[in-house]
Structures are given as C-alpha cells and as structure tokens.
Tab-separated table of C-alpha atoms and ligand atoms in Angstrom:
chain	number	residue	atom	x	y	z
A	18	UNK	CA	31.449	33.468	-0.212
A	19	UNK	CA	30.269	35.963	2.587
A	20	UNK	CA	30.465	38.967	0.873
A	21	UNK	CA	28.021	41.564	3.270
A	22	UNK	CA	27.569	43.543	0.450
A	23	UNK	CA	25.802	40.994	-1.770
A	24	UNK	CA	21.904	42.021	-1.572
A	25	UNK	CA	19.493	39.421	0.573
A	26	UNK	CA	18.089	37.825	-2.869
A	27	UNK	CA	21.714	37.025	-3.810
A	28	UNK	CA	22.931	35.633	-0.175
A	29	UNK	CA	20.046	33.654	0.219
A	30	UNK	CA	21.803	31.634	-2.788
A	31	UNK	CA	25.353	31.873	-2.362
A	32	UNK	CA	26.574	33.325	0.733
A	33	UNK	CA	28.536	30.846	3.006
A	34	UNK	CA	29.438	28.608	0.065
A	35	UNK	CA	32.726	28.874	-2.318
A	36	UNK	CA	32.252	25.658	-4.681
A	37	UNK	CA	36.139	25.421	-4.634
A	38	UNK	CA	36.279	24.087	-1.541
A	39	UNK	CA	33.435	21.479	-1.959
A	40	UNK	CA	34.869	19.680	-4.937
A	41	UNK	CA	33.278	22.125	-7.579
A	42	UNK	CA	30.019	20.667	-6.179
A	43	UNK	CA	27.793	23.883	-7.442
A	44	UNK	CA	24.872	22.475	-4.903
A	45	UNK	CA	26.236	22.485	-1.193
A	46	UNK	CA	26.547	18.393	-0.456
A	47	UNK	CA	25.479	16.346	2.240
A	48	UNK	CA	28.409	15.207	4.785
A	49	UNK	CA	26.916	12.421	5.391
A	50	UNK	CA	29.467	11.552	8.022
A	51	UNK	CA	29.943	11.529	11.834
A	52	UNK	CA	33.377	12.360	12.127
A	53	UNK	CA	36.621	13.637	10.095
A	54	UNK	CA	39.937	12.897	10.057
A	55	UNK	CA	42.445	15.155	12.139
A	56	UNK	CA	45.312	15.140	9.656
A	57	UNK	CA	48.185	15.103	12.177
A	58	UNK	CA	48.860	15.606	16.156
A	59	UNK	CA	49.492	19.336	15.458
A	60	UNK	CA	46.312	19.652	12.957
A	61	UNK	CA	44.518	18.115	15.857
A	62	UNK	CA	46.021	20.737	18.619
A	63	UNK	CA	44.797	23.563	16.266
A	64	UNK	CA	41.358	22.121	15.376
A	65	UNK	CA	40.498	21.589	19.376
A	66	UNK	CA	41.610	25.321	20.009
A	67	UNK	CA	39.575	26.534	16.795
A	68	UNK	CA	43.122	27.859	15.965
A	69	UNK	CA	42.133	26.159	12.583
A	70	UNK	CA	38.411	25.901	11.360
A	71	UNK	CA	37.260	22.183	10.583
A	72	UNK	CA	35.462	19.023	10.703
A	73	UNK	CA	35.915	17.125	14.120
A	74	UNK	CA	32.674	15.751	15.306
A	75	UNK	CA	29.035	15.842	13.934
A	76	UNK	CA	27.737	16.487	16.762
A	77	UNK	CA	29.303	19.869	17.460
A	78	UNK	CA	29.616	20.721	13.441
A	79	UNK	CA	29.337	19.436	10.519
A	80	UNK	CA	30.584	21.720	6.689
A	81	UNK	CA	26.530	21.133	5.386
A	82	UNK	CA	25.479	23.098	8.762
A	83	UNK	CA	28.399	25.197	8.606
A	84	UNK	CA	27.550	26.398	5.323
A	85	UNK	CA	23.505	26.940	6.557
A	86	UNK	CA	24.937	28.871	9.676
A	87	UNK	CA	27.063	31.038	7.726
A	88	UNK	CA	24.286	32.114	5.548
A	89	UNK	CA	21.533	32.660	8.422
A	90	UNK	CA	24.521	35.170	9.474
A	91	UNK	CA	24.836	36.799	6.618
A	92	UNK	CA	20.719	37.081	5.902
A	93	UNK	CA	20.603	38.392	9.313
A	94	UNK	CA	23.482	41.004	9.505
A	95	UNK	CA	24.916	38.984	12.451
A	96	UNK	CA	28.526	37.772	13.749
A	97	UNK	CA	27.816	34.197	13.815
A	98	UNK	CA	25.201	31.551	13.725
A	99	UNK	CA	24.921	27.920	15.073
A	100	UNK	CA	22.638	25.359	13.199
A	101	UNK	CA	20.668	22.709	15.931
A	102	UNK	CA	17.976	19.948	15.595
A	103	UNK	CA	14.852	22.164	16.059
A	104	UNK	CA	13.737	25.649	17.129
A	105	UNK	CA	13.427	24.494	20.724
A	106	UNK	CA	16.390	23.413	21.409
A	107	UNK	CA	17.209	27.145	19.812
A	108	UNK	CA	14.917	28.455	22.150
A	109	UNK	CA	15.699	26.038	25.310
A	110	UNK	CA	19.850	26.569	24.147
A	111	UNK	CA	19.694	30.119	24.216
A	112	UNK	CA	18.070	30.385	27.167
A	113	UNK	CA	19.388	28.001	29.679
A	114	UNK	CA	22.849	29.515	28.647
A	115	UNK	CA	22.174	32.949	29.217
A	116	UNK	CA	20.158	32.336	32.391
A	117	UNK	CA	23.044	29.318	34.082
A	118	UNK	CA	23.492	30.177	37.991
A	119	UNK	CA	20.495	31.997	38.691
A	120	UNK	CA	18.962	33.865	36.275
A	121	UNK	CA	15.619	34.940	34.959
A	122	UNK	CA	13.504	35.671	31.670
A	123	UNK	CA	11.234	38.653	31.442
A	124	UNK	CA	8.914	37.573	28.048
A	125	UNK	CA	5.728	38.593	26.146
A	126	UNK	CA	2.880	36.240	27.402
A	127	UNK	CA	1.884	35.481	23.795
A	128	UNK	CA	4.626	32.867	22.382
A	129	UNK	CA	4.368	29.650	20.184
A	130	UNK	CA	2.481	27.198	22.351
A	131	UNK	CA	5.337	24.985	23.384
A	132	UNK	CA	7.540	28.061	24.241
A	133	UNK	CA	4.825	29.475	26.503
A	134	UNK	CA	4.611	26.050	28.203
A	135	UNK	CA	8.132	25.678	28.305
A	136	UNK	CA	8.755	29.482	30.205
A	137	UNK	CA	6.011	28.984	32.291
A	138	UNK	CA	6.289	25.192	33.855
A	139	UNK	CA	9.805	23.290	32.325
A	140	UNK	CA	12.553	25.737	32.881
A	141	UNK	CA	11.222	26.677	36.326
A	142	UNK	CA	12.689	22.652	37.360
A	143	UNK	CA	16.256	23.846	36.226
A	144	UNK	CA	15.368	27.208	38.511
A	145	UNK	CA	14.575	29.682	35.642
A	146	UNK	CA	11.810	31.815	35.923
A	147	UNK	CA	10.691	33.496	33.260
A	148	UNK	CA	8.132	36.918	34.105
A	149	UNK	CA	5.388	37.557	31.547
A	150	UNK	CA	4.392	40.682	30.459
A	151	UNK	CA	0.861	41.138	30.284
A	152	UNK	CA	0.496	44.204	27.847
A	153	UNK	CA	2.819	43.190	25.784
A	154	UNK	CA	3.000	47.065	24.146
A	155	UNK	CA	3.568	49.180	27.427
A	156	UNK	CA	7.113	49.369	27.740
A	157	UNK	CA	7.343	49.892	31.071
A	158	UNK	CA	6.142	46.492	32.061
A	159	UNK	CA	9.072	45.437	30.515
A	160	UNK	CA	11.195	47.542	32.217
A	161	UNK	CA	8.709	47.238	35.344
A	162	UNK	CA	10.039	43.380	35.808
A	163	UNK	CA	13.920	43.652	35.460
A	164	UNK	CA	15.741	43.141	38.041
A	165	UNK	CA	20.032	41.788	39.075
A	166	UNK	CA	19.359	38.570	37.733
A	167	UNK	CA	17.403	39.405	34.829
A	168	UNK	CA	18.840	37.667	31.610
A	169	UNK	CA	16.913	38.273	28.525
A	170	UNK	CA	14.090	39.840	27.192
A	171	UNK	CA	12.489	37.699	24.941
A	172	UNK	CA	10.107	38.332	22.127
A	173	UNK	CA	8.465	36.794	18.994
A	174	UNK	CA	8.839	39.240	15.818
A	175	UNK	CA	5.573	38.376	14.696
A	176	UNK	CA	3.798	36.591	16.959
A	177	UNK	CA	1.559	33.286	16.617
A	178	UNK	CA	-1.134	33.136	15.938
A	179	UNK	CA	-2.575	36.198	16.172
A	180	UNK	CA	0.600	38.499	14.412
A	181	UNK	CA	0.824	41.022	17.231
A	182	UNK	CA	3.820	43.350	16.419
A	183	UNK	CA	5.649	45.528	19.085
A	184	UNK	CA	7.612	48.337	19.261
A	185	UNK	CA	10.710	46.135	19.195
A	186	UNK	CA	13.093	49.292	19.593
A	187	UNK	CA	12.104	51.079	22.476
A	188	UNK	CA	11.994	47.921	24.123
A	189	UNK	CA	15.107	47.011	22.653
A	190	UNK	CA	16.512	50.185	24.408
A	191	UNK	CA	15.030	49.623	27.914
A	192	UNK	CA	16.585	46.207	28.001
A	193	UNK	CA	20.093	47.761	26.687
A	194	UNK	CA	19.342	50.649	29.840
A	195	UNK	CA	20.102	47.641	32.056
A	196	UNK	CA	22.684	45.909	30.082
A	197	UNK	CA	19.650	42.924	29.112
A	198	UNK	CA	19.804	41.612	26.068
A	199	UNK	CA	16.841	41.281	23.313
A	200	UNK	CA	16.147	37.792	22.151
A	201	UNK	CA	14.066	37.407	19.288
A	202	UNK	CA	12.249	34.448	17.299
A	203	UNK	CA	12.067	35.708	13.913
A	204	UNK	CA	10.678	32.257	12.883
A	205	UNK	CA	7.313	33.732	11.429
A	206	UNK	CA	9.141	36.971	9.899
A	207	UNK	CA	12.109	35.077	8.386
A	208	UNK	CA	15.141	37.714	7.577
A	209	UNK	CA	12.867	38.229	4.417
A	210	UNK	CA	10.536	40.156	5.883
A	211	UNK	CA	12.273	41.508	9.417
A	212	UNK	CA	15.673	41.803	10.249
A	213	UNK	CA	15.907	42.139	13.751
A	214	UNK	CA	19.582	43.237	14.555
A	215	UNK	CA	18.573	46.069	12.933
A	216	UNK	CA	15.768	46.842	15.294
A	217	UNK	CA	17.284	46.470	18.684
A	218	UNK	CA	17.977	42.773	18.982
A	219	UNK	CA	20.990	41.248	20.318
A	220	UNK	CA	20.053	37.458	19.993
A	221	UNK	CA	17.371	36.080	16.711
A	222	UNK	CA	16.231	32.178	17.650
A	223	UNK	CA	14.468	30.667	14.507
A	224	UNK	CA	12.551	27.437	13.828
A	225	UNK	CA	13.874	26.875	10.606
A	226	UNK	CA	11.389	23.994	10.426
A	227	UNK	CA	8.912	26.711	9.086
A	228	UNK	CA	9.362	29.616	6.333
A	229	UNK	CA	13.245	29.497	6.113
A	230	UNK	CA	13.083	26.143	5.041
A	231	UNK	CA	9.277	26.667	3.856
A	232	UNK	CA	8.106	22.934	2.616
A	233	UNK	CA	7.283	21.340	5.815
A	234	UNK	CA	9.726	18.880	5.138
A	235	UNK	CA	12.217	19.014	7.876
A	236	UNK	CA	12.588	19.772	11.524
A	237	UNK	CA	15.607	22.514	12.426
A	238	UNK	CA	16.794	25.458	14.427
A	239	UNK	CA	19.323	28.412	14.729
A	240	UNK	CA	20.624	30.480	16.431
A	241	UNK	CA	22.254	33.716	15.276
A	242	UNK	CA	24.184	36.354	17.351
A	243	UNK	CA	24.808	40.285	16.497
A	244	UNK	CA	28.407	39.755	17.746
A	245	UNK	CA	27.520	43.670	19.565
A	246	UNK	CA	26.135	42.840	23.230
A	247	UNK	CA	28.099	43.455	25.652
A	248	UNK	CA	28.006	40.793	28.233
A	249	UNK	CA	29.160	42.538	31.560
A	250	UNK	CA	30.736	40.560	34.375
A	251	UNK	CA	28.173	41.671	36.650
A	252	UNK	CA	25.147	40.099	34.689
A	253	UNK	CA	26.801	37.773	32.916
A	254	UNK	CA	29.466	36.468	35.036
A	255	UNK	CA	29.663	32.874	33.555
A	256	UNK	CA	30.801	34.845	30.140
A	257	UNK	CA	34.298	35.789	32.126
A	258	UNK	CA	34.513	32.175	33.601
A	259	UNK	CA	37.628	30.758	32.604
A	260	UNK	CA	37.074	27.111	30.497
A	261	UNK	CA	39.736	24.206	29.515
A	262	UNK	CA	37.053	23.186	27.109
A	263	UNK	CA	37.992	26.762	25.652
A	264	UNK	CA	41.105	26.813	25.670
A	265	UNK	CA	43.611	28.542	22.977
A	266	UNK	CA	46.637	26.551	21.172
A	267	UNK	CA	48.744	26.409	23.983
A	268	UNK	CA	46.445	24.693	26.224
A	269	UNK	CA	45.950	28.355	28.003
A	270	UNK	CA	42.233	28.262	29.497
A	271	UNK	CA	39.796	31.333	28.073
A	272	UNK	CA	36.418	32.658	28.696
A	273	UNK	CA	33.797	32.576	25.653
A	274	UNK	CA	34.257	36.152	25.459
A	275	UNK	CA	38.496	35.788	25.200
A	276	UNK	CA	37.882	32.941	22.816
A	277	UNK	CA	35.303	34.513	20.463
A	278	UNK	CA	34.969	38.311	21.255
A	279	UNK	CA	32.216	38.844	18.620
A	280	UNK	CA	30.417	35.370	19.228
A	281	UNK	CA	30.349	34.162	23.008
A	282	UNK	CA	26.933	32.834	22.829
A	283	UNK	CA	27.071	30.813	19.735
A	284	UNK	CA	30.401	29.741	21.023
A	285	UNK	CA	29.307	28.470	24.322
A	286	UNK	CA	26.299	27.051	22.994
A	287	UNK	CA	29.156	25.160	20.724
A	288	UNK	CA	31.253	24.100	23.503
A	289	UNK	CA	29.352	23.211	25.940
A	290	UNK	CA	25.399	22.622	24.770
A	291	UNK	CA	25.918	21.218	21.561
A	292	UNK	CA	28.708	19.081	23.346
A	293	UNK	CA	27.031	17.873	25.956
A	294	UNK	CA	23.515	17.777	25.347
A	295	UNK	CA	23.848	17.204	21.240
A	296	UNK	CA	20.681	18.096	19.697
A	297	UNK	CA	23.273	18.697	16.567
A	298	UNK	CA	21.646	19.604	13.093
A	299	UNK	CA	22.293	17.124	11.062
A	300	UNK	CA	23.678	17.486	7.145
A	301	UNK	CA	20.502	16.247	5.430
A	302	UNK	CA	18.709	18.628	7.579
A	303	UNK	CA	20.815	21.360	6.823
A	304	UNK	CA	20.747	20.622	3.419
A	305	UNK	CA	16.703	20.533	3.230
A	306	UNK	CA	16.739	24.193	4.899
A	307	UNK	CA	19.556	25.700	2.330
A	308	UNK	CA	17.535	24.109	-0.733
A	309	UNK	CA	14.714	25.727	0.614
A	310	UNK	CA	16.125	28.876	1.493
A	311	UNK	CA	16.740	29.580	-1.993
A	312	UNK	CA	13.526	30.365	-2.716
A	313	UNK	CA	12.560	32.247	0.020
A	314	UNK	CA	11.549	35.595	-1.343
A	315	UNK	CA	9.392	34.234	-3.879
A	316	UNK	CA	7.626	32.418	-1.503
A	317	UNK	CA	7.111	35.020	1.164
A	318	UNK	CA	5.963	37.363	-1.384
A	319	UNK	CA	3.354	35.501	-2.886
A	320	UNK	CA	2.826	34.341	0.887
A	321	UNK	CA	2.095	37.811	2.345
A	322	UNK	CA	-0.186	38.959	-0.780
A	323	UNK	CA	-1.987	35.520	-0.920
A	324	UNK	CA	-2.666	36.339	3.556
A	325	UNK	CA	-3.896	40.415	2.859
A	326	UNK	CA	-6.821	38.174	0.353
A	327	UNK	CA	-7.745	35.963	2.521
A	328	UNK	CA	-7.985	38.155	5.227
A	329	UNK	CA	-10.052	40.645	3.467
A	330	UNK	CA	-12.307	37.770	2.530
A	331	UNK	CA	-12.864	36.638	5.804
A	332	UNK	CA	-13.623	40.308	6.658
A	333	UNK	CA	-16.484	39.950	4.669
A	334	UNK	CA	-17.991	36.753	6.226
A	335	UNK	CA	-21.417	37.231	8.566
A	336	UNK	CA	-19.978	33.851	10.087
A	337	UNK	CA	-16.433	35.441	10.709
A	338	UNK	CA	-16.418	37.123	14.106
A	339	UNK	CA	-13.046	38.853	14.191
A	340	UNK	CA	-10.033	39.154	12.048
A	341	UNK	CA	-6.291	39.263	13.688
A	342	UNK	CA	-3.676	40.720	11.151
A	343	UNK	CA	-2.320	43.991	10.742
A	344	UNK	CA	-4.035	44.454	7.120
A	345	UNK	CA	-7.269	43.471	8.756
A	346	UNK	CA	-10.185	46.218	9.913
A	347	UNK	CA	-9.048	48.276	13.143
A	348	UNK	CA	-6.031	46.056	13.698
A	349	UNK	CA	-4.532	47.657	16.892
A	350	UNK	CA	-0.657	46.341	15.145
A	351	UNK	CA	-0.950	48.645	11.617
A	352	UNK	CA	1.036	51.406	12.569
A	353	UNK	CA	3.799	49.180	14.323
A	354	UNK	CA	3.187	47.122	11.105
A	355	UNK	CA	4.179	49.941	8.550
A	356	UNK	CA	6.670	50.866	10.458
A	357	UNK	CA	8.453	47.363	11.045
A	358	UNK	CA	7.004	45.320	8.542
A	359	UNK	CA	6.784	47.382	5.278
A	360	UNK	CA	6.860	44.101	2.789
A	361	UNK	CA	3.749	42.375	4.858
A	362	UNK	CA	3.414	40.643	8.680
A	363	UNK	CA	3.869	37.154	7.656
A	364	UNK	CA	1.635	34.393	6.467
A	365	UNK	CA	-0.153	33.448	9.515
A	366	UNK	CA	-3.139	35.083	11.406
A	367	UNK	CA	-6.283	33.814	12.902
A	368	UNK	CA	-9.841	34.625	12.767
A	369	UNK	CA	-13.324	33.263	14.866
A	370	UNK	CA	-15.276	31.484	13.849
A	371	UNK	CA	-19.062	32.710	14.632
A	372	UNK	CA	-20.650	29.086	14.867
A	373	UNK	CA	-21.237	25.893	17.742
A	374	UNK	CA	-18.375	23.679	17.887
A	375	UNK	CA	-20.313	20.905	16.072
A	376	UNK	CA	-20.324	23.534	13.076
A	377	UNK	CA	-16.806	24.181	13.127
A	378	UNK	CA	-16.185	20.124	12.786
A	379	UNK	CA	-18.138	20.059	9.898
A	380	UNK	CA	-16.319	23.204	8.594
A	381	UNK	CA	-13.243	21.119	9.049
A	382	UNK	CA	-14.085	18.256	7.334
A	383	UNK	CA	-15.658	20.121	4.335
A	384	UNK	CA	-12.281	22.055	3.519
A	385	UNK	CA	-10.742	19.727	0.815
A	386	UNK	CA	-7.504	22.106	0.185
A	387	UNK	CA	-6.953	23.453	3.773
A	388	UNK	CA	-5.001	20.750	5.327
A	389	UNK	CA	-5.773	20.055	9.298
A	390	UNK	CA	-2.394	20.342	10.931
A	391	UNK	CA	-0.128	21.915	13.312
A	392	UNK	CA	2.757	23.256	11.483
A	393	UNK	CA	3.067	26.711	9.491
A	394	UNK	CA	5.185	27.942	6.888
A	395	UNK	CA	4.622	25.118	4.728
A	396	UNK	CA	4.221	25.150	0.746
A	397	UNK	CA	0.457	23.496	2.075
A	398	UNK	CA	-2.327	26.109	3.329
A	399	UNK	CA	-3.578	24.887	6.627
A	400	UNK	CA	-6.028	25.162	9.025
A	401	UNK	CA	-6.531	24.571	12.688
A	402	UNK	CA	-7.984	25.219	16.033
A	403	UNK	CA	-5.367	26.744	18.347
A	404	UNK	CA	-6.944	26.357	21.500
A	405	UNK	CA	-7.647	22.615	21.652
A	406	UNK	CA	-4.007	21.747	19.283
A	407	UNK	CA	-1.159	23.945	19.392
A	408	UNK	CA	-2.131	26.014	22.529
A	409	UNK	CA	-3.546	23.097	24.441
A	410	UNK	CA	-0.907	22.726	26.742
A	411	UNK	CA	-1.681	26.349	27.666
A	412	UNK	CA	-4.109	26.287	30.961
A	413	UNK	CA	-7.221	28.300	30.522
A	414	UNK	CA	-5.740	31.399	32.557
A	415	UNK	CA	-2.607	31.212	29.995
A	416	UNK	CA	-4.827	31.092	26.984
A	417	UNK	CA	-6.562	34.480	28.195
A	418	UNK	CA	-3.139	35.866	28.616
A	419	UNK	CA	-2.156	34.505	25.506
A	420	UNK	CA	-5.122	36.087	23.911
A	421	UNK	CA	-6.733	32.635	22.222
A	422	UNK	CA	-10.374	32.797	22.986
A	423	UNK	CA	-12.078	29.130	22.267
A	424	UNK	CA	-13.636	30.117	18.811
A	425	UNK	CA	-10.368	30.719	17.376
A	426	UNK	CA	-8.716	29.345	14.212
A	427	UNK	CA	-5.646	29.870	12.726
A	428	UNK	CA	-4.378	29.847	9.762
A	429	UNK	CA	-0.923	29.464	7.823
A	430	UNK	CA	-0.735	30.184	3.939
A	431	UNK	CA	0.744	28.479	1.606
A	432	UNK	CA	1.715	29.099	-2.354
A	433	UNK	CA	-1.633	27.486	-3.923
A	434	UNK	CA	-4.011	29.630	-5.954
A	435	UNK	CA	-5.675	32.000	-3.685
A	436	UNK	CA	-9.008	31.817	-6.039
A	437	UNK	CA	-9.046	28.099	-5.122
A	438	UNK	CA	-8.471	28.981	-1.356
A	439	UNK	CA	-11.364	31.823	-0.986
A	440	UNK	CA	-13.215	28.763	-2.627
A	441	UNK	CA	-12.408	26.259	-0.504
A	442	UNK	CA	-13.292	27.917	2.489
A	443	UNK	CA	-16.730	29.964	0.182
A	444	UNK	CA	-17.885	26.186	-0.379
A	445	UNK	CA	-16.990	25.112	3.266
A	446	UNK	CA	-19.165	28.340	5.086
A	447	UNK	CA	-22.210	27.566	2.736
A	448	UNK	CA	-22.188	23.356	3.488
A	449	UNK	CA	-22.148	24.592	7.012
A	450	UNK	CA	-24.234	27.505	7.278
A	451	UNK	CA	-26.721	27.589	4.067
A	452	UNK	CA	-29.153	24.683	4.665
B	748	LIG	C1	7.383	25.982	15.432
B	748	LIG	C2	7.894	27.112	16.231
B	748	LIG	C3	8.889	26.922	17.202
B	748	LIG	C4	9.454	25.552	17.513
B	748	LIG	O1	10.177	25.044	16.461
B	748	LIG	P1	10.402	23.464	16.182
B	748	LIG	O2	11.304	23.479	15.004
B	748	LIG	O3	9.073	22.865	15.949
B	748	LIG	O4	11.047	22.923	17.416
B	748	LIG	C5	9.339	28.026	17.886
B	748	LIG	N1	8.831	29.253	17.669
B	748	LIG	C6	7.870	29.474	16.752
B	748	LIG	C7	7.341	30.845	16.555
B	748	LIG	C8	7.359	28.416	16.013
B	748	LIG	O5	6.397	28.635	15.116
C-alpha cells in the first residue's frame, strides 16, 4: 500500500505494506535471511537489472527494510528511500556520494557532535571539505561560500542541542540559484513535525535510531530523496557516468540518472555504497523502527507539550541561566518556529546551569528519573552535559562556533509524567542549592 493520499497518521501504519504479499502476516515480518533464491537464469537477468523488484542479497536489500524505506517515502513526500545501519552512515553515504571526484560541503557550524567532527577532520582524508557557516541565519554566507565544486548544502531541521531553526527556504532557493542541492537531517523533527521536501529540500538524512523509531532500542538510518533535483552534468558529472554495475536487461551500461530518473542518489547509494561498503540495515532493525513508527504522533505530541513545561519551568529557576527553545523567553528562533514548526520544535533543548561544576555533579546524581546518557528521542527523559559527552570531540574553537558554552545541559524528553519530571529536577535544584 502507498497510496499518497492516505493522511500521515494512516501511512505511518500501513503505507509500504500489502499483507497479501507477506503471507497475510498483518505485522510486517522479520526476513531473517541473508540471501533469496533467484528463481531461474532469466529471473536472475531481470533481478540484477532491477527489471524485476526482489530479494537478492541482504546486504543491498532486504523486504523488512524495503517495507521501512517505502514508508519513510511516503511520510516524507519523497521518490524513494534507502534504509542503512545508522544515521552516519546516512550522513557519511550521502555525502561522500554527492561530493566523489572533488567536491565540497558548505554546512551550518552547529550539527550533532559526531557530524561536526566528521565535516570538519574525517572527510577532509578522502579530500572533502566541508565550509561552515558561521551565522547560520544570513543567507548570504551560504551563498557567500559556493563555488564549481560545491556539492551540498547541508542543514539540521532542528538543530541539537540548542533547536536553532532557519529559514530553510530562502536558503533552499540560493542553493537551487546554483544548481546545489539542500540536504537535510530531519532526525530531531521526524516527518511528524517537519516535512522538509516541502520546504526547499532536495535530500532528508535521518537517524532513525532516535524519534522515528522513538524507544532507544535500536541503531538505524535513511535516506530519502525528493526524486526533483536536477543533477546537471556540470556539477554532478559522476550522475552521467556510464556503470556495468547499472546496467539495464540487456547488459546495456546506464548512468544512475538513465537507470532511476526520479531516484539517482538512493540508487547509487544502492549500487555502489551499500555494495561495497555494506553498512546494510538489517530486518530486525527495520522491524524495531516500523513497530515504533506506529506510534509516532502520539509520542511527539505528548513529546513537544511535555518540552514547552519543562521549559517554562526552567524559566523560572534563579539557578537556570538561559533557556534555548523556541517557546522559551526572547528565543531569537520563534518566528522561524511558527512559521516552520507550527505543531512544536521537537523534544530536545538545553539550558545552563547557574552553579560550579562540583554542583552540577551532585545535580546529576540527585536526578532519580532523568537518566544520564547520550542518546535522544527515547521513551526515557534524559539528561546530560554536552560539552564534556556528545560535543567533546568538538575542540574548544568548534564548541564556540557550535554555540555550547561549558555550563550547558541538554535535555531530551521522553513520555513520563511531566509532574514527576518538574519534580525530579524541583527536588534535584533544592539538594543542591538549599542547604
Ligand atoms: C544521533 C544523531 C545522528 C547519528 O545517528 P546514529 O544513528 O547514532 O548514527 C545524526 N544526526 C543527528 C541529529 C542525531 O541526533
């Protein structure tokens, strides 16, 4: 079933699944299998030419994943989707394919902490560079840094941890000016709460490890493509590079543009990523992100309204320096926020905290519900000190771009009771500052 004009609450459940063709199963099973059987010589000619959709190898596909990838699509408006082991091998995919022979990254200097590390110092040894743009809302920085070999612009929807927002379609339209496509990782947003085609973006990376899949349970990624860029030969010249490994049902060879018009990317990132490096999604893992999928709306919901209470709480906190989330007091992001974001900014934002660093370990180890990890989009609320955990990789000069000052903290939501939250953190402030 992939029936577009099913409403998101209904495709979150059933899009990219007919039961008929999965042995009446009404849940999607696990193929718990690493390959499939080719049927005949001829079956097998069609299968290698995708003339004929099917199971070949897990590595490059697998009917659990296919079913997850064809309901990412469909959640995200897009032409096609490919499921992989975890958002940065979305991220690292996505990019390394669009930027082969020579190219460079223009991106906002305020990304997950392994992204940032990964832009700045890892794909600079494969000869990527990435330029970071320092005011991350003046447009013309953006356009300021492209230049021939400019590849992507690449942005996080809502960014971590302090939700920044941007104007994603004027920048989407000064990267389309120079025939640049947007990439996008709408891992905090989720297609719940932003849907980026719809905004500008050409390319949406997610780590599904977080809300799609929202229980902390399982490490994945995607990748989903708007099947709309045009990929010129004079940027993109490897897209109009003729490929064997491509080639139609009479052995003819084809670019990824002649074999999959609306989906080069995902295609190439098939053919030749997923084939040769392999950091394949498996079924289980698929299967862990489509259970939790189906709840996704309730969760965000209660997500979002459980954040705006917290974040007015901590608003009201002497010991509570600043608050960073559009809902919070002179948030420089509300406008972009009502205009992008009507049903809420996400689950995550982080605060400082106004005390020593000895205080802050005891407000740590008072919090009893607040768990003291590094993921976010879990069921679990938790707690943690970006600077010194999930930005540490950052040098101090890339934490002041970044925008994470020392006293920082940042937290993800989760579904609990938000009267036993504000208490939580109520009984951890007074152990730590009422003597
Ligand atoms: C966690 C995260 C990633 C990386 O995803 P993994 O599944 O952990 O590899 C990428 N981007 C954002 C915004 C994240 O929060």
């Amino acid at each position: 079933m992939s029936n577009e004009n099913y409403r998101y609450d209904t495709q979150r459940i059933h899009a990219g699944y007919d039961s008929d063709n999965h042995f009446h199963a009404v849940n999607t099973p696990i193929y718990q299998t690493a390959a499939f059987d080719l049927g005949d010589i001829d079956r097998a000619r069609r299968l290698w030419s995708g003339a004929e959709a099917g199971g070949i190898y897990t590595r490059v596909g697998n009917p659990t994943v296919t079913v997850l990838e064809d309901r990412i699509k469909d959640l995200d408006g897009g032409s096609a989707a490919i499921g992989l082991a975890s958002g940065m091998a979305a991220i690292t995919y996505t990019i390394f394919l669009l930027a082969e022979n020579g190219g460079n990254i223009i991106a906002a200097s305020s990304l997950y902490g392994a992204a940032q590390e990964a832009f700045a110092n890892f794909y600079p040894k494969f000869g990527i560079k990435t330029k970071f743009v320092k005011n991350r809302n003046d447009v013309s920085e953006y356009e300021s840094l492209i230049d021939a070999d400019t590849r992507a612009i690449y942005l996080e929807s809502i960014s971590n941890p302090n939700a920044e927002i941007y104007d994603f379609e004027a920048i989407a339209q000064i990267a389309h000016k120079h025939h640049v496509p947007l990439v996008v990782d709408n891992t905090i947003a989720t297609s719940f709460l932003f849907k980026p085609f719809e905004h500008g973006a050409d390319i949406i990376v997610y780590s599904a490890t977080k809300g799609l899949s929202g229980h902390g349970n399982t490490i994945a990624g995607l990748v989903v493509e708007s099947g709309k860029f045009d990929y010129t030969r004079e940027r993109f010249p490897h897209f109009h590079e003729k490929s064997y490994k491509i080639r139609d049902v009479d052995g003819n060879e084809r670019t990824p543009i002649e074999a999959a018009p609306d989906a080069p990317v995902t295609t190439a990132l098939r053919s030749f990523y997923l084939e040769f490096i392999g950091a394949s999604l498996s079924a289980f893992d698929a299967y862990l992100v489509l259970a939790g999928l189906s709840t996704i709306s309730e969760r965000l919901t209660k997500q979002v309204a459980t954040t705006k209470k917290l974040v007015e709480y901590l608003e009201s906190k002497p010991e509570v320096t600043w608050v960073r989330y559009p809902s919070a007091r002179n948030s420089p992001y509300a406008e972009l926020a009502d205009k992008y974001f009507p049903d809420g900014a996400g689950a995550v934002f982080s605060f400082g905290f106004g005390g020593t660093r000895e205080q802050f370990k005891q407000f740590i180890s008072e919090l009893k519900i607040f768990s003291y990890h590094v993921n976010i989009g879990d069921v679990r609320s938790l707690i943690v000190n970006s600077p010194e955990t999930t930005h540490a990789e950052l040098s101090p000069s890339d934490q002041k771009l970044a925008d994470i000052p020392q006293e920082l903290v940042r937290i993800s939501v989760g579904l609990e009771d938000v009267r036993d939250l504000i208490q939580d953190l109520e009984s951890a402030f007074r152990a730590v500052f009422i003597k």
